[in-house]
Amino acid sequence: MMNKTVLSILLTASVVSVAEAQTKLVEKVTRQGDELVIPYTKYKLPNGLTLIVHEDNSDPVVHVDVTYHVGSGREEVGKSGFAHFFEHMMFQGSDNVADEEHFKIVSESGGTLNGTTNRDRTNYFETVPSNQLETALWLEADRMGFLLDAVTQPKFEVQRETVKNERGQNYDNRPYGLVYEMTSKNLYPYGHPYSWTTIGYIEDLNRVNVNDLKNFFLRWYGPNNATLTVGGDVKPEEVVKLVEKYFGSIPAGPAVQDMKPQPAKLDKDRYVSYEDNIRFPMLRMTFPSPESGHKDEPALDVLAEVLGQGKNSIFYKNFVKEQKAMQASVFNSTSELAGEFGITVMAYPNTPLAQTEELARKSIAEFETRGINEEDLQRFKAQAESSLINRMASVSGKVSQLAYYETFRNNPNYLQEEIKRIQSVTKEDVQRVYNQYIKGKPAVILSVVPKGKAELLAKADNYTVDQSGYTAGADEYSGLKYTKAVDTFDRTKRPGAGENPVVAVPNYYTGKFRNGLKMIGTNTNEIPTVTLQLSIKGGHRLAANNPAKAGIASLTADMLNEDTQNYTSEQFSNELDKLGSSIRVGSGQDDTYVIVQSLKKNLDKTLALLEERLFRPKFNPDDFERLKKQQLEGIANQATQPTAIASSVYNKLLYGNNHIMSIPTSGTSETVENITLDDVKQFYNSYYSPSVTELVVVGDISEKELMGKLDFLKKWKKKNVQLPAETKAPAIEKTRIYLVDKPDAAQSEIRIGYMAMPFDATGEYYKLGLMNYNLGGAFNSRINLNLREDKGYTYGARSYFSGSKYAGPFTASAGVRADATAESVTEFMKELSDFQKNGIKEDELQFMKSSIGQADARQYETPYQKANFLGRILRFDLNKDFVKKQTDILNSITKQEIDALAARHLPVANMHIVVVGDKKTVLPKLEALNYEIVELDTDGNPIASSSVK
């Protein structure tokens, strides 16, 4: 569910209430002055559909959200996963929209779309250029009112496989993927709506049939159980007319009552456990807490922050700082019916979880002596204010907030009440909820330990689920009938689009300081925030100067997030949190980055902290030893992750053993062991220089005002930094399969590709992006439709080019069912070969041009989008008119050009095929393919080679 949004200041809004009548207007909320409120108009249709419209003309985009008040909590025992299953089925076509057309139409319109399911609601949403509003409403109405005849048995079977793949990828085969499922079934009584997860159980998915699924839809997906929220560049009166046209005739479904809260109740600690393919033992303690909206929720949120969020928390101090655990956190998570106060500790390898539990209980008890202070409340409220304001950066964020409050509070303007709830929290409230819900109270205590290491359990299991007290609820599904709307217009005709909106590329200013630092910025006043991004060129590639110490860029960046000369890391974090600001230092392949987020009113204090962080690191030896240990443990952990193994082995093959990019950015155990604190200091002193730094600024500040605040960057001393030259990657003699054994893996990771070319915004690289769009770049691409939608082999498959200033690879990838590994390789190569040989089809060419051509409306909406756009201009020295040049290329490119690009840049006879999977399952079928197979270990070293087939 959505994170709660709160403010530390009292806001008001002008609310006009109108008695419900034929006008269908319920209320109108407007903004007065500079107050932070989301204006909207709320309507009710005769069939029960709630419509909320938010007008925001700052960007030519529209976000449409349909939220149905049904999630996995409406399911029943033996039929879990229905709400999520239907999320998939809602994209499989309806009476007037063909199979896969929903994705295609929205993509072709320059939009993006998705759906999500949780315990309490399911939502479907599109963000499209404003001229495509009617199309989006037509699509959503068609699947609300005209879906079931299009739900066929073959579609049902394919999506059942897709959901199984999703479960395998995100739950069964993911480390710690079953933590939530194990917690839920042991925390709540058997049959409780929250005792299973939204994905459901495989046995339930296998058991159900298509008619079960249709009945679920008929019961819960009526307009009277839905909220339609439309936001963006629209006129409310026009939206109302369109919604009445497309949704007004859809009959109401059966009445739906809100469910009453059902918080969990425990009479003693419940110890449960399972073994997993992991490196770090995990302890998860879960205490029952009240539902979302309960009066005690804000105080429990404060308690969770003090116990286990951030560097000032008790759990961070006792576990992470003292090197007793890799991670330790506490969160109060709430849903419509119940809440869960969860403590999670990921211990170091071979740590007995009994020790972890003992320290966790001591840390909880430490709260009694520490207590709550005014700074705790100040931090919490400042961060809440910042969170709310940043959520308003996009139309989708504002629409989601309105839809959530309407669905669960029956009041889109509930933000005002939320603010009051937060403001009223006192130190006494936090102490009270600690005593009421946590102190001495029983919990579900889950141990997750590596396979074969049951001796690490906190305690032996003492609880099994008791089914004896369960009584099935009333039958919700008998006598349901499917009644379609009767219209006075032809619903089969797709609406025409209005005139394409004029998309304004952000105006920007540029500059260069005497020390070589380059900057670019734009002034935008939609929200009162400022975002800064510093990019220091080099990053991991600088380790090419000393490959024996690869990983040093990452470790140096991590050190800059710790103590400074004037602040401990805890003090620094405290000062940031009180401002609602963030400063984060990280490192990637090509650069070290510093990302700064601040409310406009707190920018000066935030920049003073940035100066401290960037120029006065302390390089504390204790911090270094702790971070080095964590980095080494993280590297060791990668050996348990098939996705990480696949990417690492693939890069080693692409770049060759002597290339720095054949080593992960985190380094290897050997290289990181070599790194000393003096090495980190030298790396910082040698490579952190304004001469290789680019600054991007986006926010509510003018160039003139900004420049007066950047003296500390102008005084930054220049150093002579030589960036490493490009090293040519080895040629690929012929296409081979490289197999890495991952015993008993239920899924296989596949990577296929070769070294392509560097980024070029208006040259051949840009054209290759156009070429790949239909092959593997869009949801409706050939690769994804084949492997996911037609075959059910995977949850998602794709291909892409990823060049930077340096040459980057072309890659096709997917995680697939183990038993379909060889078949997936076959289908990948079939699609690549066909595109290389025969090129693009005319309808695909037009789809690509329409989709990419109209997508510009979504490119510059949020501060981060603007910052990334401007950063690209600076990084690649692009001309101001490069977007126009791209548009000209897009409009003029021909089928012949695309076909020539495919023929030249899809060398199917000279690619690496990497497969990470269970050898005993996948090898026999792979041997039947016409490729030489080379077996590698997890480090990419050869084990054996078969003969050519």
Short mmCIF file of C-alpha atoms in Angstrom, two decimals, residues 756-774 800-804 845 848-856 859-860 869 872 876 878 881-894 897-898 901-902 904-905:
data_model
loop_
_atom_site.label_atom_id
_atom_site.label_comp_id
_atom_site.label_asym_id
_atom_site.label_seq_id
_atom_site.Cartn_x
_atom_site.Cartn_y
_atom_site.Cartn_z
CA ALA A 756 28.23 -2.91 -29.68
CA MET A 757 29.03 0.82 -29.60
CA PRO A 758 29.18 4.04 -27.51
CA PHE A 759 26.21 6.33 -26.92
CA ASP A 760 25.44 8.88 -29.61
CA ALA A 761 22.29 11.00 -29.28
CA THR A 762 21.81 11.66 -32.98
CA GLY A 763 23.93 9.04 -34.72
CA GLU A 764 23.81 5.33 -35.33
CA TYR A 765 23.42 4.49 -31.63
CA TYR A 766 20.16 6.45 -31.46
CA LYS A 767 18.94 4.70 -34.60
CA LEU A 768 19.74 1.31 -33.03
CA GLY A 769 17.39 2.20 -30.18
CA LEU A 770 14.67 2.75 -32.77
CA MET A 771 15.55 -0.53 -34.46
CA ASN A 772 15.42 -2.48 -31.17
CA TYR A 773 12.12 -1.02 -29.98
CA ASN A 774 9.98 -3.59 -31.78
CA TYR A 800 18.62 -3.28 -25.30
CA PHE A 801 21.75 -1.34 -26.25
CA SER A 802 23.62 0.21 -23.29
CA GLY A 803 26.46 2.39 -24.50
CA SER A 804 27.96 5.34 -22.62
CA LEU A 845 7.61 0.85 -38.08
CA MET A 848 7.50 2.64 -33.21
CA LYS A 849 7.29 6.11 -34.73
CA SER A 850 3.98 6.85 -33.05
CA SER A 851 5.03 5.49 -29.68
CA ILE A 852 8.42 7.16 -29.40
CA GLY A 853 7.25 10.32 -31.15
CA GLN A 854 4.49 11.01 -28.63
CA ALA A 855 6.42 9.89 -25.54
CA ASP A 856 8.18 13.27 -25.24
CA GLN A 859 10.01 13.03 -20.49
CA TYR A 860 10.41 16.22 -18.46
CA PHE A 869 17.75 15.09 -19.36
CA ARG A 872 22.81 13.93 -20.63
CA PHE A 876 27.67 14.16 -24.08
CA LEU A 878 24.78 17.89 -26.91
CA ASP A 881 18.45 21.27 -30.77
CA PHE A 882 19.37 17.61 -30.33
CA VAL A 883 15.77 16.67 -29.46
CA LYS A 884 14.60 18.21 -32.73
CA LYS A 885 17.28 16.28 -34.60
CA GLN A 886 16.12 13.07 -32.95
CA THR A 887 12.56 13.85 -33.97
CA ASP A 888 13.66 14.46 -37.56
CA ILE A 889 15.53 11.14 -37.58
CA LEU A 890 12.52 9.34 -36.12
CA ASN A 891 10.10 10.83 -38.64
CA SER A 892 12.30 10.20 -41.65
CA ILE A 893 13.77 6.77 -40.89
CA THR A 894 12.64 4.13 -43.35
CA GLU A 897 17.32 1.86 -42.96
CA ILE A 898 15.99 -0.20 -40.04
CA LEU A 901 20.79 -1.60 -39.15
CA ALA A 902 19.39 -4.97 -38.07
CA ARG A 904 24.61 -5.02 -39.54
CA HIS A 905 24.14 -4.90 -35.75
#
